Short mmCIF file of C-alpha atoms and ligand atoms in Angstrom, two decimals:
data_model
loop_
_atom_site.label_atom_id
_atom_site.label_comp_id
_atom_site.label_asym_id
_atom_site.label_seq_id
_atom_site.Cartn_x
_atom_site.Cartn_y
_atom_site.Cartn_z
CA UNK A 1 75.16 130.65 107.63
CA UNK A 2 76.56 131.03 110.49
CA UNK A 3 76.67 128.78 113.49
CA UNK A 4 73.65 127.36 114.89
CA UNK A 5 71.96 129.86 117.25
CA UNK A 6 72.08 127.13 119.32
CA UNK A 7 75.62 125.98 119.08
CA UNK A 8 76.19 123.94 122.22
CA UNK A 9 80.01 125.34 123.12
CA UNK A 10 81.64 123.47 126.17
CA UNK A 11 84.20 121.40 126.94
CA UNK A 12 85.05 117.83 127.67
CA UNK A 13 86.41 115.06 130.08
CA UNK A 14 86.19 111.44 130.76
CA UNK A 15 85.09 109.85 134.44
CA UNK A 16 88.65 107.82 134.44
CA UNK A 17 90.68 111.12 134.02
CA UNK A 18 89.21 113.19 136.43
CA UNK A 19 87.53 111.90 139.11
CA UNK A 20 89.69 110.17 141.22
CA UNK A 21 87.37 108.85 144.26
CA UNK A 22 88.11 105.03 142.60
CA UNK A 23 87.15 103.11 145.99
CA UNK A 24 84.22 106.18 147.07
CA UNK A 25 80.59 105.30 147.23
CA UNK A 26 81.13 101.73 146.46
CA UNK A 27 82.78 101.95 142.93
CA UNK A 28 84.27 98.96 141.33
CA UNK A 29 87.99 98.65 140.36
CA UNK A 30 87.69 99.27 136.45
CA UNK A 31 90.47 98.91 133.82
CA UNK A 32 91.32 102.13 133.66
CA UNK A 33 92.18 102.15 137.48
CA UNK A 34 95.20 99.78 137.22
CA UNK A 35 96.91 101.13 133.84
CA UNK A 36 100.65 102.81 136.19
CA UNK A 37 102.14 106.12 134.25
CA UNK A 38 105.71 105.08 132.95
CA UNK A 39 107.56 102.51 130.59
CA UNK A 40 104.86 99.71 130.94
CA UNK A 41 101.78 101.58 130.41
CA UNK A 42 101.65 101.33 126.63
CA UNK A 43 102.16 97.11 126.93
CA UNK A 44 99.09 97.21 129.25
CA UNK A 45 97.11 99.61 126.97
CA UNK A 46 97.51 97.47 124.38
CA UNK A 47 96.85 94.26 126.09
CA UNK A 48 100.31 92.56 125.58
CA UNK A 49 101.09 93.18 129.63
CA UNK A 50 98.50 91.72 132.01
CA UNK A 51 97.53 94.12 134.84
CA UNK A 52 94.67 93.10 136.91
CA UNK A 53 95.15 94.92 140.18
CA UNK A 54 97.57 97.31 142.11
CA UNK A 55 101.47 96.28 141.99
CA UNK A 56 103.73 97.58 143.92
CA UNK A 57 106.23 100.39 142.80
CA UNK A 58 103.68 101.79 139.76
CA UNK A 59 101.95 104.89 140.36
CA UNK A 60 98.77 105.11 138.84
CA UNK A 61 97.12 108.44 138.34
CA UNK A 62 93.45 107.31 137.58
CA UNK A 63 93.19 106.93 141.67
CA UNK A 64 93.15 110.49 142.64
CA UNK A 65 93.44 112.11 139.44
CA UNK A 66 92.01 115.63 139.82
CA UNK A 67 89.40 114.43 142.76
CA UNK A 68 86.73 115.74 140.40
CA UNK A 69 84.81 113.50 142.33
CA UNK A 70 84.15 115.99 145.32
CA UNK A 71 85.45 119.00 143.35
CA UNK A 72 82.74 118.97 140.60
CA UNK A 73 80.68 121.91 142.50
CA UNK A 74 83.56 124.04 142.16
CA UNK A 75 84.74 122.79 138.72
CA UNK A 76 80.60 123.32 136.92
CA UNK A 77 80.78 126.82 138.82
CA UNK A 78 83.94 127.69 136.48
CA UNK A 79 82.94 126.18 133.69
CA UNK A 80 79.63 128.22 133.72
CA UNK A 81 81.74 131.29 134.28
CA UNK A 82 83.19 130.62 130.86
CA UNK A 83 79.95 130.71 129.09
CA UNK A 84 79.15 126.52 128.47
CA UNK A 85 76.14 125.37 127.38
CA UNK A 86 77.13 121.51 127.54
CA UNK A 87 79.54 119.87 129.27
CA UNK A 88 80.38 116.37 128.39
CA UNK A 89 81.56 113.83 131.08
CA UNK A 90 81.45 110.09 131.00
CA UNK A 91 80.17 108.11 133.47
CA UNK A 92 81.93 105.43 135.69
CA UNK A 93 80.32 102.05 134.81
CA UNK A 94 81.59 100.73 138.11
CA UNK A 95 80.18 103.06 140.08
CA UNK A 96 76.63 102.10 138.79
CA UNK A 97 77.35 98.50 138.71
CA UNK A 98 80.66 98.11 140.87
CA UNK A 99 81.09 94.39 139.40
CA UNK A 100 79.23 95.11 136.34
CA UNK A 101 76.79 92.13 136.36
CA UNK A 102 74.30 92.83 138.98
CA UNK A 103 70.68 93.08 138.33
CA UNK A 104 70.71 96.03 141.51
CA UNK A 105 72.55 99.13 140.81
CA UNK A 106 74.49 101.05 143.29
CA UNK A 107 72.33 104.19 144.40
CA UNK A 108 75.36 105.95 145.77
CA UNK A 109 77.09 105.80 141.96
CA UNK A 110 73.24 106.71 140.63
CA UNK A 111 72.96 109.90 143.33
CA UNK A 112 76.36 111.29 142.34
CA UNK A 113 75.53 111.83 138.59
CA UNK A 114 72.31 113.02 139.55
CA UNK A 115 73.86 115.51 141.61
CA UNK A 116 76.43 116.48 139.13
CA UNK A 117 73.79 116.91 136.06
CA UNK A 118 71.54 119.00 138.21
CA UNK A 119 74.49 121.20 139.47
CA UNK A 120 74.83 121.32 135.47
CA UNK A 121 71.46 122.48 135.16
CA UNK A 122 71.29 125.45 137.61
CA UNK A 123 73.57 126.93 134.95
CA UNK A 124 71.63 126.39 132.37
CA UNK A 125 74.83 123.38 131.21
CA UNK A 126 73.32 120.39 129.23
CA UNK A 127 75.35 117.56 130.04
CA UNK A 128 76.49 115.65 127.40
CA UNK A 129 77.22 111.83 128.57
CA UNK A 130 79.45 109.46 127.61
CA UNK A 131 78.25 106.14 128.46
CA UNK A 132 81.78 104.43 128.72
CA UNK A 133 84.71 106.53 128.17
CA UNK A 134 87.67 103.33 127.92
CA UNK A 135 86.21 102.19 131.07
CA UNK A 136 84.63 98.63 132.00
CA UNK A 137 84.58 97.20 135.54
CA UNK A 138 87.73 95.07 136.32
CA UNK A 139 85.04 91.87 137.51
CA UNK A 140 83.56 92.14 133.71
CA UNK A 141 87.52 91.74 132.66
CA UNK A 142 88.93 88.90 134.82
CA UNK A 143 85.38 86.93 134.63
CA UNK A 144 84.29 87.16 130.96
CA UNK A 145 87.18 88.66 129.47
CA UNK A 146 85.44 91.34 128.95
CA UNK A 147 83.90 92.57 125.22
CA UNK A 148 85.23 89.48 123.95
CA UNK A 149 82.42 87.88 125.56
CA UNK A 150 78.84 88.18 123.80
CA UNK A 151 77.54 88.52 127.66
CA UNK A 152 78.86 92.21 127.55
CA UNK A 153 75.74 93.13 125.77
CA UNK A 154 73.25 92.35 128.55
CA UNK A 155 75.45 93.91 131.32
CA UNK A 156 75.98 97.08 128.96
CA UNK A 157 71.91 97.09 128.19
CA UNK A 158 71.17 96.85 131.74
CA UNK A 159 73.49 99.73 132.44
CA UNK A 160 71.83 101.69 130.13
CA UNK A 161 67.83 100.91 131.06
CA UNK A 162 68.84 101.90 134.56
CA UNK A 163 70.83 105.53 133.22
CA UNK A 164 68.41 106.27 130.60
CA UNK A 165 65.21 105.93 132.83
CA UNK A 166 67.05 107.66 136.17
CA UNK A 167 68.48 110.29 133.95
CA UNK A 168 65.05 110.92 132.14
CA UNK A 169 64.88 114.81 131.59
CA UNK A 170 68.04 115.65 132.83
CA UNK A 171 70.19 113.97 130.12
CA UNK A 172 69.20 114.48 126.25
CA UNK A 173 72.54 113.54 124.22
CA UNK A 174 74.16 110.40 124.74
CA UNK A 175 77.44 108.85 122.70
CA UNK A 176 77.71 105.37 123.50
CA UNK A 177 81.34 104.07 123.31
CA UNK A 178 84.23 106.83 123.43
CA UNK A 179 86.50 106.46 120.00
CA UNK A 180 85.10 102.97 119.52
CA UNK A 181 87.61 102.39 116.67
CA UNK A 182 90.38 102.79 119.10
CA UNK A 183 89.38 99.31 120.35
CA UNK A 184 91.77 98.21 117.27
CA UNK A 185 94.98 100.20 118.57
CA UNK A 186 94.49 100.00 122.43
CA UNK A 187 92.43 97.14 123.30
CA UNK A 188 93.09 97.03 127.32
CA UNK A 189 92.15 100.57 127.65
CA UNK A 190 89.78 100.92 125.14
CA UNK A 191 87.65 97.65 125.92
CA UNK A 192 89.49 95.61 128.75
CA UNK A 193 90.60 92.96 126.03
CA UNK A 194 94.48 91.46 126.97
CA UNK A 195 95.61 88.81 125.47
CA UNK A 196 97.14 85.26 126.39
CA UNK A 197 100.20 83.69 124.20
CA UNK A 198 98.59 81.96 121.28
CA UNK A 199 95.31 84.10 121.24
CA UNK A 200 94.51 85.18 117.95
CA UNK A 201 94.52 89.20 118.41
CA UNK A 202 92.61 90.50 115.69
CA UNK A 203 89.99 87.74 115.72
CA UNK A 204 89.39 88.94 119.20
CA UNK A 205 89.12 92.39 118.72
CA UNK A 206 86.64 91.99 115.82
CA UNK A 207 84.75 89.79 117.62
CA UNK A 208 84.40 91.92 120.72
CA UNK A 209 83.85 95.21 118.29
CA UNK A 210 80.64 93.35 116.89
CA UNK A 211 79.82 93.10 120.39
CA UNK A 212 80.04 96.49 121.15
CA UNK A 213 78.21 97.85 117.66
CA UNK A 214 75.39 95.36 118.85
CA UNK A 215 75.40 97.03 122.47
CA UNK A 216 75.50 100.76 120.56
CA UNK A 217 72.59 99.75 118.83
CA UNK A 218 70.51 98.07 121.69
CA UNK A 219 71.51 101.51 123.94
CA UNK A 220 70.19 103.30 120.57
CA UNK A 221 66.89 101.69 120.67
CA UNK A 222 66.33 101.75 124.47
CA UNK A 223 67.48 105.61 124.58
CA UNK A 224 64.65 106.41 121.98
CA UNK A 225 61.84 104.26 123.76
CA UNK A 226 62.88 105.93 127.06
CA UNK A 227 62.85 109.36 125.81
CA UNK A 228 61.67 110.38 122.30
CA UNK A 229 63.95 113.91 123.13
CA UNK A 230 66.90 111.65 123.27
CA UNK A 231 69.94 111.96 120.95
CA UNK A 232 72.31 109.22 120.53
CA UNK A 233 75.49 109.75 118.90
CA UNK A 234 78.54 107.79 117.69
CA UNK A 235 82.29 108.88 118.41
CA UNK A 236 84.91 108.15 116.63
CA UNK A 237 88.64 109.34 116.55
CA UNK A 238 88.83 110.76 113.64
CA UNK A 239 91.80 112.57 111.42
CA UNK A 240 91.74 112.16 107.84
CA UNK A 241 94.72 110.33 106.43
CA UNK A 242 96.39 112.15 103.40
CA UNK A 243 98.62 110.28 100.80
CA UNK A 244 102.24 110.94 101.64
CA UNK A 245 102.41 111.52 97.58
CA UNK A 246 100.40 111.26 94.27
CA UNK A 247 101.65 107.78 94.14
CA UNK A 248 98.21 105.89 93.24
CA UNK A 249 99.26 103.38 95.71
CA UNK A 250 100.05 106.23 98.63
CA UNK A 251 96.56 107.12 97.73
CA UNK A 252 94.91 103.68 97.92
CA UNK A 253 97.01 103.15 101.39
CA UNK A 254 95.23 106.48 102.59
CA UNK A 255 91.90 105.21 101.48
CA UNK A 256 92.39 101.94 103.60
CA UNK A 257 93.43 103.59 106.52
CA UNK A 258 90.61 105.86 106.63
CA UNK A 259 88.27 102.86 106.15
CA UNK A 260 89.50 101.28 109.16
CA UNK A 261 87.78 103.63 111.20
CA UNK A 262 85.14 104.42 108.83
CA UNK A 263 83.80 101.01 109.42
CA UNK A 264 82.55 101.42 112.63
CA UNK A 265 81.33 104.82 111.73
CA UNK A 266 79.59 102.97 108.85
CA UNK A 267 78.18 100.51 111.28
CA UNK A 268 76.52 102.38 113.68
CA UNK A 269 75.27 105.43 111.06
CA UNK A 270 73.97 103.45 108.36
CA UNK A 271 73.44 100.26 110.12
CA UNK A 272 75.06 97.80 107.83
CA UNK A 273 78.73 96.24 108.18
CA UNK A 274 80.41 97.89 104.93
CA UNK A 275 81.42 95.37 101.77
CA UNK A 276 84.83 96.51 102.27
CA UNK A 277 85.04 95.16 105.86
CA UNK A 278 83.34 92.03 105.10
CA UNK A 279 85.97 91.46 102.05
CA UNK A 280 89.24 92.21 104.27
CA UNK A 281 87.41 89.62 107.19
CA UNK A 282 87.11 86.95 104.89
CA UNK A 283 90.70 87.22 103.63
CA UNK A 284 91.99 87.34 106.94
CA UNK A 285 90.33 84.26 108.27
CA UNK A 286 88.20 86.51 110.76
CA UNK A 287 84.74 85.14 111.46
CA UNK A 288 82.25 87.12 113.30
CA UNK A 289 79.65 84.86 115.48
CA UNK A 290 76.43 87.06 114.93
CA UNK A 291 73.10 86.45 116.81
CA UNK A 292 70.40 85.82 114.33
CA UNK A 293 69.02 89.58 115.24
CA UNK A 294 72.31 91.01 115.21
CA UNK A 295 71.95 92.35 111.61
CA UNK A 296 68.17 93.88 112.08
CA UNK A 297 69.49 95.27 115.41
CA UNK A 298 72.34 97.17 113.77
CA UNK A 299 69.90 98.40 110.66
CA UNK A 300 66.97 99.50 112.77
CA UNK A 301 69.19 101.55 115.42
CA UNK A 302 71.48 104.03 113.70
CA UNK A 303 72.62 106.85 115.81
CA UNK A 304 71.06 110.28 115.01
CA UNK A 305 74.74 112.02 114.96
CA UNK A 306 78.16 111.66 114.12
CA UNK A 307 80.65 113.27 117.29
CA UNK A 308 84.11 112.69 116.65
CA UNK A 309 87.73 113.34 118.14
CA UNK A 310 89.87 115.16 116.27
CA UNK A 311 93.84 116.38 117.22
CA UNK A 312 95.67 115.88 113.69
CA UNK A 313 95.38 114.37 110.57
CA UNK A 314 97.54 111.53 109.51
CA UNK A 315 99.80 110.83 106.81
CA UNK A 316 100.49 107.34 104.74
CA UNK A 317 103.24 106.27 102.81
CA UNK A 318 103.98 102.91 100.88
CA UNK A 319 107.47 103.64 99.84
CA UNK A 320 109.71 102.20 102.53
CA UNK A 321 111.94 105.06 102.28
CA UNK A 322 109.86 107.54 103.49
CA UNK A 323 109.70 106.44 107.30
CA UNK A 324 109.75 109.27 109.58
CA UNK A 325 107.37 108.92 112.05
CA UNK A 326 105.40 110.93 114.59
CA UNK A 327 103.96 109.65 118.02
CA UNK A 328 100.60 110.83 116.74
CA UNK A 329 97.41 109.74 118.52
CA UNK A 330 99.06 105.97 119.56
CA UNK A 331 98.57 105.33 115.46
CA UNK A 332 101.94 106.33 114.68
CA UNK A 333 101.76 108.56 111.37
CA UNK A 334 104.23 109.39 108.99
CA UNK A 335 105.66 112.70 109.41
CA UNK A 336 104.18 115.70 107.26
CA UNK A 337 106.70 117.75 106.20
CA UNK A 338 104.57 120.72 106.19
CA UNK A 339 103.37 120.42 109.57
CA UNK A 340 104.68 121.49 113.15
CA UNK A 341 103.76 119.21 115.90
CA UNK A 342 103.06 119.52 119.61
CA UNK A 343 105.59 118.61 122.38
CA UNK A 344 104.22 115.19 122.16
CA UNK A 345 104.70 115.16 118.42
CA UNK A 346 100.85 115.42 117.62
CA UNK A 347 101.25 117.28 114.19
CA UNK A 348 99.08 120.61 114.19
CA UNK A 349 96.57 120.98 111.21
CA UNK A 350 93.88 123.18 111.68
CA UNK A 351 92.49 122.56 107.78
CA UNK A 352 92.79 118.77 108.47
CA UNK A 353 89.93 119.74 110.91
CA UNK A 354 87.40 121.05 107.89
CA UNK A 355 89.14 118.11 105.37
CA UNK A 356 87.73 115.56 108.13
CA UNK A 357 84.84 117.41 108.86
CA UNK A 358 83.72 117.42 105.39
CA UNK A 359 84.58 113.64 104.55
CA UNK A 360 82.32 112.86 107.87
CA UNK A 361 79.07 114.86 106.71
CA UNK A 362 79.68 113.64 102.99
CA UNK A 363 79.67 110.54 104.22
CA UNK A 364 77.07 110.49 106.52
CA UNK A 365 74.89 113.66 106.23
CA UNK A 366 73.90 113.57 109.71
CA UNK A 367 74.61 116.52 111.93
CA UNK A 368 78.25 116.54 113.57
CA UNK A 369 79.74 117.50 116.86
CA UNK A 370 83.18 117.65 117.59
CA UNK A 371 83.76 116.76 121.20
CA UNK A 372 87.33 116.52 121.57
CA UNK A 373 89.86 118.89 119.79
CA UNK A 374 92.17 120.54 121.99
CA UNK A 375 96.67 120.95 122.48
CA UNK A 376 98.45 119.22 125.23
CA UNK A 377 101.26 121.15 126.46
CA UNK A 378 103.32 121.79 129.36
CA UNK A 379 102.36 125.03 131.17
CA UNK A 380 104.69 126.87 133.37
CA UNK A 381 102.53 129.14 136.27
CA UNK A 382 104.17 132.45 136.77
CA UNK A 383 104.74 133.51 139.98
CA UNK A 384 101.45 134.50 140.74
CA UNK A 385 100.45 130.94 139.53
CA UNK A 386 99.18 132.19 136.46
CA UNK A 387 99.49 130.48 132.80
CA UNK A 388 99.98 132.53 129.80
CA UNK A 389 99.07 129.49 127.46
CA UNK A 390 98.99 131.71 124.15
CA UNK A 391 100.39 128.33 122.58
CA UNK A 392 97.23 126.76 123.37
CA UNK A 393 94.76 129.93 122.38
CA UNK A 394 96.74 130.06 118.86
CA UNK A 395 96.00 126.08 118.42
CA UNK A 396 92.16 126.17 119.70
CA UNK A 397 91.78 129.98 117.27
CA UNK A 398 92.85 128.08 114.41
CA UNK A 399 91.12 125.04 114.55
CA UNK A 400 87.70 127.07 115.27
CA UNK A 401 88.59 129.30 111.78
CA UNK A 402 88.79 126.22 110.20
CA UNK A 403 85.25 124.51 112.00
CA UNK A 404 83.28 127.80 111.28
CA UNK A 405 84.83 127.55 107.41
CA UNK A 406 83.86 124.16 107.18
CA UNK A 407 80.31 125.24 108.45
CA UNK A 408 79.83 128.65 107.05
CA UNK A 409 81.80 128.18 103.32
CA UNK A 410 80.89 123.94 103.14
CA UNK A 411 77.78 123.78 104.45
CA UNK A 412 78.54 121.35 107.40
CA UNK A 413 75.75 120.89 109.91
CA UNK A 414 77.33 121.28 113.32
CA UNK A 415 75.91 120.87 116.58
CA UNK A 416 78.37 121.97 118.88
CA UNK A 417 81.90 121.55 119.79
CA UNK A 418 83.74 120.35 123.03
CA UNK A 419 87.37 121.12 123.71
CA UNK A 420 89.83 118.27 125.15
CA UNK A 421 90.16 118.62 128.80
CA UNK A 422 88.77 121.76 129.53
CA UNK A 423 90.22 121.39 132.92
CA UNK A 424 93.67 119.98 133.41
CA UNK A 425 93.30 116.02 134.06
CA UNK A 426 95.21 112.91 133.18
CA UNK A 427 96.26 112.26 129.86
CA UNK A 428 94.65 108.75 128.05
CA UNK A 429 97.90 107.82 126.21
CA UNK A 430 100.74 108.84 128.47
CA UNK A 431 99.16 108.85 131.99
CA UNK A 432 100.89 112.57 132.41
CA UNK A 433 99.01 115.47 134.64
CA UNK A 434 102.11 117.50 132.66
CA UNK A 435 100.27 117.31 129.68
CA UNK A 436 97.48 119.86 130.10
CA UNK A 437 94.69 120.88 127.71
CA UNK A 438 92.88 122.85 130.24
CA UNK A 439 91.04 126.34 130.43
CA UNK A 440 91.45 125.85 134.19
CA UNK A 441 94.71 124.96 135.69
CA UNK A 442 94.98 122.23 138.24
CA UNK A 443 98.05 122.28 140.69
CA UNK A 444 98.81 118.18 140.36
CA UNK A 445 102.11 116.60 139.30
CA UNK A 446 102.85 113.61 137.61
CA UNK A 447 103.62 112.08 140.63
CA UNK A 448 100.57 113.18 142.37
CA UNK A 449 102.19 115.95 144.15
CA UNK A 450 100.42 119.06 144.41
CA UNK A 451 97.21 121.10 146.47
CA UNK A 452 94.79 120.27 143.64
CA UNK A 453 93.77 123.97 143.35
CA UNK A 454 92.11 125.25 140.44
CA UNK A 455 92.86 128.30 139.10
CA UNK A 456 92.13 130.10 135.49
CA UNK A 457 94.41 130.35 132.87
CA UNK A 458 94.69 132.65 130.04
CA UNK A 459 92.76 130.85 127.52
CA UNK A 460 89.78 130.71 130.04
CA UNK A 461 89.09 134.53 129.41
CA UNK A 462 89.93 133.89 126.25
CA UNK A 463 87.15 131.23 125.34
CA UNK A 464 84.32 132.89 127.57
CA UNK A 465 84.56 135.88 124.76
CA UNK A 466 84.87 133.16 121.75
CA UNK A 467 81.79 131.89 123.59
CA UNK A 468 79.80 134.97 124.49
CA UNK A 469 80.81 136.23 120.60
CA UNK A 470 79.16 132.57 119.02
CA UNK A 471 82.28 132.14 117.63
CA UNK A 472 82.61 135.59 116.02
CA UNK A 473 85.68 136.68 117.70
CA UNK A 474 88.31 134.68 118.02
CA UNK A 475 91.20 137.32 118.52
CA UNK A 476 93.49 137.09 121.26
P1 P53 B 1 95.94 112.27 125.36
C1 P53 B 1 93.83 107.42 121.00
C2 P53 B 1 93.47 107.97 119.60
C3 P53 B 1 93.18 109.29 119.40
C4 P53 B 1 92.90 110.21 120.85
O1 P53 B 1 94.87 112.09 124.50
C5 P53 B 1 93.16 109.41 122.27
C6 P53 B 1 93.63 108.03 122.05
C7 P53 B 1 93.72 107.37 123.16
O2 P53 B 1 95.10 108.27 123.73
O3 P53 B 1 92.51 109.42 123.23
C8 P53 B 1 91.49 110.63 123.45
O4 P53 B 1 95.60 112.32 126.80
C9 P53 B 1 90.47 110.40 124.22
C10 P53 B 1 90.75 110.85 125.41
C11 P53 B 1 92.14 111.49 125.30
C12 P53 B 1 92.44 112.66 124.72
O5 P53 B 1 92.21 111.79 123.17
O6 P53 B 1 96.63 111.21 125.37
O7 P53 B 1 89.15 110.20 123.93
O8 P53 B 1 90.77 110.37 126.12
O9 P53 B 1 92.56 112.13 126.95
C13 P53 B 1 94.02 113.11 124.27
O10 P53 B 1 96.92 113.29 125.28
#
């Protein structure tokens, strides 16, 4: 069994990392706008340091990003030249509802995405839309404490009602929350949560999680009601945990670490809080406030497919001597001595993708969709401005090979693959432009200098050939 004939090849971006135009078209301020590059970024992302507006002496890369707000036609034309069948992007909530709690949406914001989706369809590209990719209107953060408040469910429901109706016929594939499990590790970036002295962080994070899970189920319900063609996916930051050794304690620790993420997928796909989470919450004294209808909502509105990001596997050890860590995807992992790492310390493990796909498919028995994967690297354009990114091609080719193995040899049902940052954009983790993932180079640096000119890298033509051959030809 080869890849599906209608396999959805493409690339992925997120509004806050590429659009810019933070104050254009009536857009309101969002949490993602006020996260600067630099040494305070991590404490702001994690909600330990409060940043509610722009302060002097900081640079905020999302304000302009790569200005896709004004360049989207040119960018989509380039995606089409590569043969994209799908383009994953996210809607900036505060373009549609600038404050978040209005009853009437902002027409200019709605029109922007309508134009963008129509531009995709001009080339036969299906938009795959993430409803929220880390963003939350800043007004909701300040007035309601963002997702810690139950009222968020209603505001999100309004957003969904508006966009599902407006974009009916233009969008069929939806993801409710990007990397929903990242709320535990990057609560301000992911869900607009910051903490005051004396806050019970775990309590707040799990309560906010419950609100997002309920909101996700409601979104799924509305999507199906509005258009029976709509398919809704959950979106998990994935990457299996390996035990460092075969010591049973290590194996158990790895299982527990996996469950921290599975919890979200379990609720969204199976429709129930799993027993291991209920036990953990009770043990830790975390009490989730639920409304009467919540459990039925979760049960009756499970997702149609499972989407995930995969950059790396992770390693767990219970041995205090084994403590050499790596800077892996925000959640530090013990270093895997068998793997090499990227310049940013993310360990490179193509077989881990196949392993992760098998774990997810065994667990949920629903079609999978890889919606993020790729290598963040420094690119050095040559004298003609051309980037020969063989390192990126090697990473992608190895991962695509592993992906095909999971499909062809293991029988995993896979809908598509969108590589992350198909055009260079701002890094979510570090705020850098220098950490590039694209097939398309964008002339902009960490300080915001550059012409924003787009140019094709070597990987552009390679990916075009991969898509044209439906993944048969990975050579370079
Ligand atoms: P950057 C945490 C864990 C795994 C992936 O990351 C993560 C994060 C948050 O940083 O981010 C996802 O840009 C995310 C994208 C992000 C991409 O991975 O730090 O969905 O927004 O850009 C890559 O290299």
